[in-house]
PDB file of C-alpha atoms and ligand atoms in Angstrom:
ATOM      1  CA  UNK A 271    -193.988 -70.858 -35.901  1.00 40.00           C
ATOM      2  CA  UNK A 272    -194.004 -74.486 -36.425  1.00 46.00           C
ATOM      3  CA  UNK A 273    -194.533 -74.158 -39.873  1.00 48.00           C
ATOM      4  CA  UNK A 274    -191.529 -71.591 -39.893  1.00 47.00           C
ATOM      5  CA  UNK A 275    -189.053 -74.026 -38.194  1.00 48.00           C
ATOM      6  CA  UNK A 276    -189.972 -76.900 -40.560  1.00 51.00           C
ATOM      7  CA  UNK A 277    -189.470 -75.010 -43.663  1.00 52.00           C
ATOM      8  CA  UNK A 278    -186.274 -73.837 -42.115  1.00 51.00           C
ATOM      9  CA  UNK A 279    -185.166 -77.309 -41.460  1.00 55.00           C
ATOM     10  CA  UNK A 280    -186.081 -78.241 -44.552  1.00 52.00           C
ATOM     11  CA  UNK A 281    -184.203 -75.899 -46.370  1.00 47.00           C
ATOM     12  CA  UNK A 282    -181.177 -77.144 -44.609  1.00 51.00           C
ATOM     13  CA  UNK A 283    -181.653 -80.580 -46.280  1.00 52.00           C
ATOM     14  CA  UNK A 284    -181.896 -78.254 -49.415  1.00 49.00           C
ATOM     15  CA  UNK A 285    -185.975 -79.290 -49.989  1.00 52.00           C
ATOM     16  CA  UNK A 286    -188.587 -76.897 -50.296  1.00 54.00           C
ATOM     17  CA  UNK A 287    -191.241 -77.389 -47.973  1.00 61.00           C
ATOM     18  CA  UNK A 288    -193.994 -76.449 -50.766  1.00 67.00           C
ATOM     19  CA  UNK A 289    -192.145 -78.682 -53.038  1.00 83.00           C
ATOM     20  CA  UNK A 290    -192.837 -81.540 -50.830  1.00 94.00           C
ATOM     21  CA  UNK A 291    -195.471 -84.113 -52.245  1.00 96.00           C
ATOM     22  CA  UNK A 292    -197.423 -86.654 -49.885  1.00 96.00           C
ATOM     23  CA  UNK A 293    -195.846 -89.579 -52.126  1.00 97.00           C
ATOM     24  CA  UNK A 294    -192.428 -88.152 -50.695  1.00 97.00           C
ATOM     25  CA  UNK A 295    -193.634 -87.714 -47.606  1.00 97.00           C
ATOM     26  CA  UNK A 296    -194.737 -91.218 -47.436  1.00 98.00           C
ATOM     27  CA  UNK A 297    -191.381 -92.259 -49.207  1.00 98.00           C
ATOM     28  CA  UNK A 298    -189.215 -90.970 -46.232  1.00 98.00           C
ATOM     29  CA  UNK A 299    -191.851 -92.723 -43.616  1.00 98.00           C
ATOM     30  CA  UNK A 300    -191.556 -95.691 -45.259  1.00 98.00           C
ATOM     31  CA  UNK A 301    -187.409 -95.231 -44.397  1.00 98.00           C
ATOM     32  CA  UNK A 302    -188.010 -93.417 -41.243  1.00 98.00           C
ATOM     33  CA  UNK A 303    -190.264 -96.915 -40.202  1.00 98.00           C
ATOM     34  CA  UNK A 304    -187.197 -99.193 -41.172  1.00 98.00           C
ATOM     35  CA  UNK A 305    -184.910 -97.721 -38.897  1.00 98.00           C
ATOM     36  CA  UNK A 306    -187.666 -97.321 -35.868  1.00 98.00           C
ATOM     37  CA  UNK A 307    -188.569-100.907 -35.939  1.00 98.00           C
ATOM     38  CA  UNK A 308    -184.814-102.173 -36.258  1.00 98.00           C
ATOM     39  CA  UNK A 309    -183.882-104.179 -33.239  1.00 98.00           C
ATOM     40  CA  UNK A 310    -181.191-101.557 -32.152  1.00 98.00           C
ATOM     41  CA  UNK A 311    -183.675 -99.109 -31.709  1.00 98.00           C
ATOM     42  CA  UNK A 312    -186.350-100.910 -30.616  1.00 98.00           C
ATOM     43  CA  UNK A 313    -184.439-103.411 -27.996  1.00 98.00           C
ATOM     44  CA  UNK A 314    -184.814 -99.841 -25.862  1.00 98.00           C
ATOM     45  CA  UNK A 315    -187.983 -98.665 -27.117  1.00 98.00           C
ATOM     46  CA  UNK A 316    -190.109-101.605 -25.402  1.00 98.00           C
ATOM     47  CA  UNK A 317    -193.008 -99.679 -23.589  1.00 96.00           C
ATOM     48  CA  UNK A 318    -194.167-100.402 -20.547  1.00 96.00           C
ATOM     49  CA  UNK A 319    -192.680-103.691 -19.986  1.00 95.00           C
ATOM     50  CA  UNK A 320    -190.208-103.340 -17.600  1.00 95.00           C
ATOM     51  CA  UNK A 321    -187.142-105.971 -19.392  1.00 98.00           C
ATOM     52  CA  UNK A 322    -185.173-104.718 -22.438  1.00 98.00           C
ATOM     53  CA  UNK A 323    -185.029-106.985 -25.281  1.00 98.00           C
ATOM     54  CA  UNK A 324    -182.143-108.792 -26.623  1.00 98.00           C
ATOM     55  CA  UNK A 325    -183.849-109.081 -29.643  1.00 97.00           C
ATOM     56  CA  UNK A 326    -181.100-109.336 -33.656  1.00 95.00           C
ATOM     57  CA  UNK A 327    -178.418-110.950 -31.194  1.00 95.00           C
ATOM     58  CA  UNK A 328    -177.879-114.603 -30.845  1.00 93.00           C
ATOM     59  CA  UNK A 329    -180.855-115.161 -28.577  1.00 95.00           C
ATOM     60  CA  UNK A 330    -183.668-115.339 -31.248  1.00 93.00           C
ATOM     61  CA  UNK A 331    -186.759-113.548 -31.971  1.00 92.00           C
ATOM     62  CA  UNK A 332    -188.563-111.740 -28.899  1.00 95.00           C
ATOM     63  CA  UNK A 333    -185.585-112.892 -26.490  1.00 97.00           C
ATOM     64  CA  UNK A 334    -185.495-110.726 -23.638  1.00 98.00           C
ATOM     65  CA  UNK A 335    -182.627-109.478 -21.535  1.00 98.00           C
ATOM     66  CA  UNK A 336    -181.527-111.559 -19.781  1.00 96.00           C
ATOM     67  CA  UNK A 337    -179.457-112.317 -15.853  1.00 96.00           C
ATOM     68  CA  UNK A 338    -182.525-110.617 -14.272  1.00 95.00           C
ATOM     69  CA  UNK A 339    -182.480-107.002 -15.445  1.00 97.00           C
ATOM     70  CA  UNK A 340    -186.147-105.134 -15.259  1.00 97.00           C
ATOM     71  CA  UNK A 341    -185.561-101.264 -15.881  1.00 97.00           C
ATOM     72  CA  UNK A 342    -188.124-100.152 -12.915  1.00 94.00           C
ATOM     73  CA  UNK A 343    -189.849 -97.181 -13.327  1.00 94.00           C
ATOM     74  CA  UNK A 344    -186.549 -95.444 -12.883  1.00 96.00           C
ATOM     75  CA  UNK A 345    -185.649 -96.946 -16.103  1.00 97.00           C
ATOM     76  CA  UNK A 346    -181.951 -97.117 -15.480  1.00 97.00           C
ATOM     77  CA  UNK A 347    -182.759 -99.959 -12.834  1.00 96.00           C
ATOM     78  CA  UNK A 348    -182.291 -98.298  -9.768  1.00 95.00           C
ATOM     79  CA  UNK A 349    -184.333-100.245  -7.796  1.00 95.00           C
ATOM     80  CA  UNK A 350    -182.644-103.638  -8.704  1.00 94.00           C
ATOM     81  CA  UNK A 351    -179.183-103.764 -10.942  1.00 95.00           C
ATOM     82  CA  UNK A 352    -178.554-100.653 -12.181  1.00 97.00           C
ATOM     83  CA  UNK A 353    -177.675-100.562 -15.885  1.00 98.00           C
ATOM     84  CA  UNK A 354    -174.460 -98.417 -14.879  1.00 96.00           C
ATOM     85  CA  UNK A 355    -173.244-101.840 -13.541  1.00 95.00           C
ATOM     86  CA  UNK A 356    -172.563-103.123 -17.062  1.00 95.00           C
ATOM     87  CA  UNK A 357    -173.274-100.995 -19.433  1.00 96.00           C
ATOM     88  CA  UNK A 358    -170.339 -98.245 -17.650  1.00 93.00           C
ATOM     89  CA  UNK A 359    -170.204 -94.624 -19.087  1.00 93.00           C
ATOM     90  CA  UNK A 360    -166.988 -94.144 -21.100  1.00 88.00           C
ATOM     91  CA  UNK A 361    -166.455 -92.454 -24.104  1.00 79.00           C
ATOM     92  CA  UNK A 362    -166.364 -94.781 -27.043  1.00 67.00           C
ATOM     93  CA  UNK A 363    -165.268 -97.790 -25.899  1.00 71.00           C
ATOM     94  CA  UNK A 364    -165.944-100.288 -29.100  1.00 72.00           C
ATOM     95  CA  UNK A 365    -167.212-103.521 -27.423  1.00 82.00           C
ATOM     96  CA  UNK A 366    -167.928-106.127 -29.881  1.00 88.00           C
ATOM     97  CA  UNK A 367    -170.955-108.764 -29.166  1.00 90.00           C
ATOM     98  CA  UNK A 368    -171.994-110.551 -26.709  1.00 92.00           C
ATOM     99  CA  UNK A 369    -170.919-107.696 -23.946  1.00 92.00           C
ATOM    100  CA  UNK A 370    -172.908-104.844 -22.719  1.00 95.00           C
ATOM    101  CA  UNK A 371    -172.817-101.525 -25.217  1.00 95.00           C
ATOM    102  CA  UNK A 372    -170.798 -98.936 -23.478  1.00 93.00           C
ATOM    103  CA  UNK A 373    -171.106 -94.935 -24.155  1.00 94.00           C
ATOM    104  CA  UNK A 374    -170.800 -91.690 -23.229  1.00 93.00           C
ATOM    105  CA  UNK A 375    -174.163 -91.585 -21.833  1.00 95.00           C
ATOM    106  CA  UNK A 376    -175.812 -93.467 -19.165  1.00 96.00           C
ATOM    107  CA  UNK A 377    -177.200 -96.289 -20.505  1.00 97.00           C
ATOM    108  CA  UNK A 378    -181.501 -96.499 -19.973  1.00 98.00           C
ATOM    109  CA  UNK A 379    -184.624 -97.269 -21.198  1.00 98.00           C
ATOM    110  CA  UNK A 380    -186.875 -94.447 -22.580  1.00 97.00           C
ATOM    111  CA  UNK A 381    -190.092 -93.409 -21.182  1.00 95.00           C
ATOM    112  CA  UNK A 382    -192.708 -95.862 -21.268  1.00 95.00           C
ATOM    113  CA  UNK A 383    -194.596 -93.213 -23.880  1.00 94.00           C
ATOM    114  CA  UNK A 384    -191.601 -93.745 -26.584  1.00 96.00           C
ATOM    115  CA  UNK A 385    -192.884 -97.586 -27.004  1.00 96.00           C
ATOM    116  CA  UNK A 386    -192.255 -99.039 -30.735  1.00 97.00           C
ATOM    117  CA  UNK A 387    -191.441-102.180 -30.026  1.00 98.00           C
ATOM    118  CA  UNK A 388    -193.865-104.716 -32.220  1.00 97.00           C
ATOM    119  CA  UNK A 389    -195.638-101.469 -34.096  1.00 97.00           C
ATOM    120  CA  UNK A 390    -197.011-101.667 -37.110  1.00 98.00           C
ATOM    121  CA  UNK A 391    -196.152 -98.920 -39.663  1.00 98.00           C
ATOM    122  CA  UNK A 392    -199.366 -97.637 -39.376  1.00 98.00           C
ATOM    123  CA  UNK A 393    -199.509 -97.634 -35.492  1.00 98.00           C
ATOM    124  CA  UNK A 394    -195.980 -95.906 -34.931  1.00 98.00           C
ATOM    125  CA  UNK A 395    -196.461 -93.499 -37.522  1.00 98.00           C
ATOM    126  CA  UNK A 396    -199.904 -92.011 -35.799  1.00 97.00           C
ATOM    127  CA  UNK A 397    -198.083 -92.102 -32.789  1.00 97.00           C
ATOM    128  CA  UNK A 398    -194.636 -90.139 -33.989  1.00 97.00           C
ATOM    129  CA  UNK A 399    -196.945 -87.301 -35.355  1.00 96.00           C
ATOM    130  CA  UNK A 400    -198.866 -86.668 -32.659  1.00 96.00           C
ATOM    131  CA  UNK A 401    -197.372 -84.965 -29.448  1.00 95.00           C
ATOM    132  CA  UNK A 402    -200.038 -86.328 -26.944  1.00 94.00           C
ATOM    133  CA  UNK A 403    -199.095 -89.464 -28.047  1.00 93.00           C
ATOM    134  CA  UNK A 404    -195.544 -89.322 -28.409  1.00 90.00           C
ATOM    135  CA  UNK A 405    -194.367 -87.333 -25.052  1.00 90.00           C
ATOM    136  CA  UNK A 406    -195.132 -84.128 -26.284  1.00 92.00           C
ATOM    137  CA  UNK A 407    -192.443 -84.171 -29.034  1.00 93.00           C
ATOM    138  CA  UNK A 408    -193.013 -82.188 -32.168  1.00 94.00           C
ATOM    139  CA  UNK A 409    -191.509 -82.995 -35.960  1.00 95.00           C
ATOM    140  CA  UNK A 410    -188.877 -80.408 -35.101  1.00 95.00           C
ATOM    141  CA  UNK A 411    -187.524 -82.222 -31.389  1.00 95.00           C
ATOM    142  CA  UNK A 412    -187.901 -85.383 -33.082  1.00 97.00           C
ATOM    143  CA  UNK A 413    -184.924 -83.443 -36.024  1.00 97.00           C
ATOM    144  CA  UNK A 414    -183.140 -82.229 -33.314  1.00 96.00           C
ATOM    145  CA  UNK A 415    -182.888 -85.621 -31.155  1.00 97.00           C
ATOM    146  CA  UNK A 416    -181.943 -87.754 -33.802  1.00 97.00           C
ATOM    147  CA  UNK A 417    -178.976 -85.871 -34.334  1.00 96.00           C
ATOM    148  CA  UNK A 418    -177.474 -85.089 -31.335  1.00 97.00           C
ATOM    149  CA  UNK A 419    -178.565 -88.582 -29.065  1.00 97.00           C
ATOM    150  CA  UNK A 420    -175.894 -90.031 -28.346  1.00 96.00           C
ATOM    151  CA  UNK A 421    -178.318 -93.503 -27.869  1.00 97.00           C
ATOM    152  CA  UNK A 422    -179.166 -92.952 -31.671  1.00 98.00           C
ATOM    153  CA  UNK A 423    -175.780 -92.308 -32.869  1.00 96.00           C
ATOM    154  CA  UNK A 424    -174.802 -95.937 -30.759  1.00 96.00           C
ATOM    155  CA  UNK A 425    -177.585 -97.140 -33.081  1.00 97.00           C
ATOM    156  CA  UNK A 426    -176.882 -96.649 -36.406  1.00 97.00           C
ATOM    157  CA  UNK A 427    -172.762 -97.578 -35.200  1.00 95.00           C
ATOM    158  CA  UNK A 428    -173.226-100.417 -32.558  1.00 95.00           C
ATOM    159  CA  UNK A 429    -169.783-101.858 -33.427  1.00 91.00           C
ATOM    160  CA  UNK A 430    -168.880-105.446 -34.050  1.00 92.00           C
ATOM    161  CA  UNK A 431    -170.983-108.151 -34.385  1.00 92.00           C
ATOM    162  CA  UNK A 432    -174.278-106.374 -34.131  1.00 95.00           C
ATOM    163  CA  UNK A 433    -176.280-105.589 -37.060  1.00 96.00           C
ATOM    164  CA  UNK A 434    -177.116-101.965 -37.671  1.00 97.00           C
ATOM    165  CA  UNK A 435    -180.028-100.291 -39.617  1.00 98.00           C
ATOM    166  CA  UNK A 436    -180.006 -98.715 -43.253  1.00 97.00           C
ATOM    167  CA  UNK A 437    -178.578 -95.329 -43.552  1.00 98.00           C
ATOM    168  CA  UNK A 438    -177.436 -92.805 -41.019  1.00 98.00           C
ATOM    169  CA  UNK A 439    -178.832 -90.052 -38.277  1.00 98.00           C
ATOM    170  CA  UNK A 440    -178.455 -87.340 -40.997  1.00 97.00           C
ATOM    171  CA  UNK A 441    -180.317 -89.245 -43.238  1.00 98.00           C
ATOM    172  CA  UNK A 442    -183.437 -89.544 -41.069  1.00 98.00           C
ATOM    173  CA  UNK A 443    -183.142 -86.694 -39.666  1.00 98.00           C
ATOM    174  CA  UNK A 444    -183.529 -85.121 -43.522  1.00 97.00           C
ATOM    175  CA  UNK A 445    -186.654 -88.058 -43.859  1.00 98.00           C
ATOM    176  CA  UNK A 446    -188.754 -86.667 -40.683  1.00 98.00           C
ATOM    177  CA  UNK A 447    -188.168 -83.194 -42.052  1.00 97.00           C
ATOM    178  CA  UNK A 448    -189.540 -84.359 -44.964  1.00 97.00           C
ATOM    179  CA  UNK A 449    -192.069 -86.136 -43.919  1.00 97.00           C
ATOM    180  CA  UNK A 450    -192.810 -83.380 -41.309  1.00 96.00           C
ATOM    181  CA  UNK A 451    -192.837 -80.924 -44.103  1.00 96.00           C
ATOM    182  CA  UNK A 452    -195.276 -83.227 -46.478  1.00 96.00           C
ATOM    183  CA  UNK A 453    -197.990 -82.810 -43.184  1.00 95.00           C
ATOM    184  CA  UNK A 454    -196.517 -85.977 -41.510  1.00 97.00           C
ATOM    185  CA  UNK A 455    -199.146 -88.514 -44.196  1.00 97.00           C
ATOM    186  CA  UNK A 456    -199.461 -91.927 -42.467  1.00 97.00           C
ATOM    187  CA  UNK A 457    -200.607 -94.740 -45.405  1.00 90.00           C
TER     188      UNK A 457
HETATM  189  C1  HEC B 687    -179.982 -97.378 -24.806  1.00 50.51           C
HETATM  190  C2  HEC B 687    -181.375 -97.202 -25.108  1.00 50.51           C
HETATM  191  C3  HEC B 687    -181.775 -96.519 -26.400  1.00 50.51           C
HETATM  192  C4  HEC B 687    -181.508 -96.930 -27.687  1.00 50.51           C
HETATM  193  C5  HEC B 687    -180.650 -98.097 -28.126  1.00 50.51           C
HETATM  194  C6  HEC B 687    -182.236 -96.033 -28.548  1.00 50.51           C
HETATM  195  N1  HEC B 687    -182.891 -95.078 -27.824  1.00 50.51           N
HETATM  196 FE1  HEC B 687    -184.081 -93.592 -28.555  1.00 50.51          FE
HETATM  197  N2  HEC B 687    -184.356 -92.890 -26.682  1.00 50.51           N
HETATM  198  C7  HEC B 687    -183.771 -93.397 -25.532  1.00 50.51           C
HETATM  199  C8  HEC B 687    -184.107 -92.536 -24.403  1.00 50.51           C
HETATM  200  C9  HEC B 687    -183.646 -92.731 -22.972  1.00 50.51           C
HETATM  201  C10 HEC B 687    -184.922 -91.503 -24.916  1.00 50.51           C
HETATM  202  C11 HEC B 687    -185.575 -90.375 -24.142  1.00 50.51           C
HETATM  203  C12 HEC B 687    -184.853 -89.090 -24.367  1.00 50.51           C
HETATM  204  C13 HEC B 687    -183.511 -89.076 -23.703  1.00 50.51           C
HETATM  205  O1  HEC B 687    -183.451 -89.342 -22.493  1.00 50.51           O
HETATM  206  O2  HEC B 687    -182.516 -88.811 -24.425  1.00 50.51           O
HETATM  207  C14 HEC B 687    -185.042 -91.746 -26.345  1.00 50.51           C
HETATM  208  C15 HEC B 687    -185.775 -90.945 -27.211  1.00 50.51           C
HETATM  209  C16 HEC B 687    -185.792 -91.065 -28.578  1.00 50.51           C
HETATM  210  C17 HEC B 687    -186.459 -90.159 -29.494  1.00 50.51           C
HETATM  211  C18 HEC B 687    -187.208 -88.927 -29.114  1.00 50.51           C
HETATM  212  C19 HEC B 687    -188.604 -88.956 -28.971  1.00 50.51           C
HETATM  213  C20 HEC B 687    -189.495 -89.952 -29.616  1.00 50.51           C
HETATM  214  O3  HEC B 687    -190.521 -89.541 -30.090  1.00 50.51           O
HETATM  215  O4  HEC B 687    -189.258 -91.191 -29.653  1.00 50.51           O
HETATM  216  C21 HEC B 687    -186.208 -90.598 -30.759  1.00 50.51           C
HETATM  217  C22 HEC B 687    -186.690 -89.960 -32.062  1.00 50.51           C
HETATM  218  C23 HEC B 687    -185.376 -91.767 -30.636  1.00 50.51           C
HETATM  219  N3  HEC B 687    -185.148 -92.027 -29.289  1.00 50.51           N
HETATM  220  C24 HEC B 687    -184.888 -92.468 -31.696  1.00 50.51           C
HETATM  221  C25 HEC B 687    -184.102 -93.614 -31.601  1.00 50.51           C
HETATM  222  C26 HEC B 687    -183.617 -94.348 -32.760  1.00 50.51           C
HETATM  223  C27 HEC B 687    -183.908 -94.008 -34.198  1.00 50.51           C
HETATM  224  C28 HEC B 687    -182.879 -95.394 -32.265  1.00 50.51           C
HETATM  225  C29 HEC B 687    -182.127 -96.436 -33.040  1.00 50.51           C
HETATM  226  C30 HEC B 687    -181.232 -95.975 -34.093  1.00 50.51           C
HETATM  227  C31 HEC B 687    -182.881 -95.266 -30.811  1.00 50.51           C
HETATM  228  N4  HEC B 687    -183.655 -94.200 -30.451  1.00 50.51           N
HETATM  229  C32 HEC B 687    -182.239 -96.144 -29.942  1.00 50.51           C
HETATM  230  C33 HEC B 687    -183.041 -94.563 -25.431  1.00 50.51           C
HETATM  231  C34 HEC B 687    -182.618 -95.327 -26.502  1.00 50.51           C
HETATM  232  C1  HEC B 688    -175.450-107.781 -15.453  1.00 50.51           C
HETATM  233  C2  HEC B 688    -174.992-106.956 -16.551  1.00 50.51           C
HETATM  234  C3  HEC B 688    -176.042-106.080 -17.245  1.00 50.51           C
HETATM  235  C4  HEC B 688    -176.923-105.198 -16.673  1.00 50.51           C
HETATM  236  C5  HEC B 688    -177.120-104.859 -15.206  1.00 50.51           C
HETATM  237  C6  HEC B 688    -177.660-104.604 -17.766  1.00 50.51           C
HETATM  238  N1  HEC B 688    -177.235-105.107 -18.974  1.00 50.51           N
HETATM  239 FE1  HEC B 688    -177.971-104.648 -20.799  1.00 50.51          FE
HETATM  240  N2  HEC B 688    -176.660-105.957 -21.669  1.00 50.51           N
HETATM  241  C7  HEC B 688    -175.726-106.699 -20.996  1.00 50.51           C
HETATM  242  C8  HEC B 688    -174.965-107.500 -21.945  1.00 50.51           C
HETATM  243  C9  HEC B 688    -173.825-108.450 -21.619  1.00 50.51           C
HETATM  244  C10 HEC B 688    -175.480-107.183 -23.211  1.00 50.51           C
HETATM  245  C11 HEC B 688    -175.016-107.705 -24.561  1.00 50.51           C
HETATM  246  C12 HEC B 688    -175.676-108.965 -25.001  1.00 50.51           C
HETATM  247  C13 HEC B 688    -175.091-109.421 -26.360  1.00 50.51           C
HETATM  248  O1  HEC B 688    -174.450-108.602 -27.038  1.00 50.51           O
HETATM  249  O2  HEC B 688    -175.279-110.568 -26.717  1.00 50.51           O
HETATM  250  C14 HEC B 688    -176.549-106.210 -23.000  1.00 50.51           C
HETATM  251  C15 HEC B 688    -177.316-105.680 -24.015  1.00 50.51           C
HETATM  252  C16 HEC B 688    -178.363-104.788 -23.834  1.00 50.51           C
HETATM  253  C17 HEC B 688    -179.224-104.312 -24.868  1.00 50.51           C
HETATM  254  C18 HEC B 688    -179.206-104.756 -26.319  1.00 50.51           C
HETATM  255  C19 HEC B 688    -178.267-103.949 -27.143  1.00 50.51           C
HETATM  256  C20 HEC B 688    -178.413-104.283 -28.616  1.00 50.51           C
HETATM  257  O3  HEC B 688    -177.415-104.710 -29.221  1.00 50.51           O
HETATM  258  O4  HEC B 688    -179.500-104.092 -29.179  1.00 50.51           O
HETATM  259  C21 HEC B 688    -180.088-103.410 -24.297  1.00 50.51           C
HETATM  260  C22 HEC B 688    -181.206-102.667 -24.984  1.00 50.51           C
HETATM  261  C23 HEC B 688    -179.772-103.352 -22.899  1.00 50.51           C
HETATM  262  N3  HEC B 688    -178.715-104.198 -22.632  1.00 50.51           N
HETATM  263  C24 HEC B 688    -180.424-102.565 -21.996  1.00 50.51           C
HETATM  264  C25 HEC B 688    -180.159-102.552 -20.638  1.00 50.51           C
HETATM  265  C26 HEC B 688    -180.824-101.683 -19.674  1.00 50.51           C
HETATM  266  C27 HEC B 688    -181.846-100.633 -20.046  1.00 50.51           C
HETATM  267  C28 HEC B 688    -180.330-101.987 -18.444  1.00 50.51           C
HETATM  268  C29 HEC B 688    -180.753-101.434 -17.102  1.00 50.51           C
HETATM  269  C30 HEC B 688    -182.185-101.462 -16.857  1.00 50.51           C
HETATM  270  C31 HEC B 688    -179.351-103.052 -18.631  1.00 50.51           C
HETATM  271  N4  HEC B 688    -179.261-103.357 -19.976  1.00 50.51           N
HETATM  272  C32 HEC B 688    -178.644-103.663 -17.603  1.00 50.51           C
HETATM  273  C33 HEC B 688    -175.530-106.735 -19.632  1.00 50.51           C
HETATM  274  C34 HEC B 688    -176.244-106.019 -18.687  1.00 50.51           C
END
């Protein structure tokens, strides 16, 4: 079955999942890891520390967020400033930097599980193909998040001044089928 939906999202991206070799398996990684480490992705991805980063702003490496916020174990700050205080829910509002991204989602830190912040390529890539270590997500929901999150579509479009990360959701979505396909090889 898992093998089935693979090759079938594979063939979408119009790549055979026999055809796939490890070196292109390791290929799309390699671009799958540039995104994943990019500060917009990671400033959310940060573990189990309870502050979001700030980091590929104007603050400097490993700046935190700052005024106070700590995502609890909520993660959307409920116990102490709610992100929903700045970062409101609104369809598309294009805030440029410094001011708190705005979408039509409400705005949080993921589970402590979905931590990438600092990882090496080796580290994160063990962790993204294994479900026990990566909340239980397969290849395919990994496919199926990246295009249709409305976090990661912020991501790869954060809007002026912020600096965004090579390529688009379609593309890596095609890259972790591909890599999925090649038997997800870590180097
Ligand atoms: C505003 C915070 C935020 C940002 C920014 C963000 N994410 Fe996430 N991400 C989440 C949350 C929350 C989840 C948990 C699932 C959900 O609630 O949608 C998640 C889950 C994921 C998952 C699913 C599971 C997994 O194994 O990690 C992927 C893949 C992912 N994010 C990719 C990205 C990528 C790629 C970027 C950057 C382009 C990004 N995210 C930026 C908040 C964020
Ligand atoms: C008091 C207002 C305020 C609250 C509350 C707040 N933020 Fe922010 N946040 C901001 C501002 C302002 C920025 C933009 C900083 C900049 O662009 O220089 C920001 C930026 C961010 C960024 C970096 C975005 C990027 O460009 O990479 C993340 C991640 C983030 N906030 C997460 C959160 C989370 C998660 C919460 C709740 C736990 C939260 N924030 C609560 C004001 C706030």
């Amino acid at each position: 079955m898992r093998g089935l939906v693979v090759a079938l999202l594979v063939a979408g991206s119009g790549v055979s999942a026999q055809g796939v070799t490890r070196e292109e398996g390791l290929a799309a990684w390699n671009r799958i890891y540039a995104v994943a480490s990019h500060p917009r992705c990671t400033n959310c991805h940060v573990g189990a520390q309870e502050v979001p980063m700030w980091e590929g702003l104007t603050y400097g490496a490993q700046a935190r967020h700052g005024m106070g916020v700590r995502a609890d174990s909520s993660r959307i700050g409920a116990e102490s400033i709610p992100c929903r205080t700045c970062h409101v829910t609104a369809a598309k509002r294009a805030v440029p930097a410094p001011s708190a991204p705005q979408i039509e989602e409400a705005w949080r830190l993921p589970p402590v599980a979905l931590d990438w912040l600092g990882e090496s390529s080796a580290t994160l890539c063990a962790q993204l193909r294994d479900p026990a270590l990566n909340d239980g997500h397969e290849i395919a929901d990994l496919v199926a998040h990246l295009t249709s999150s409305p976090f990661v579509a912020w991501g790869f479009a954060p809007g002026e001044g912020r600096s965004k990360p090579e390529g688009s959701a379609a593309e890596m979505a095609q890259d972790v089928a591909v890599w999925g396909a090649a038997g997800s090889p870590c180097q």
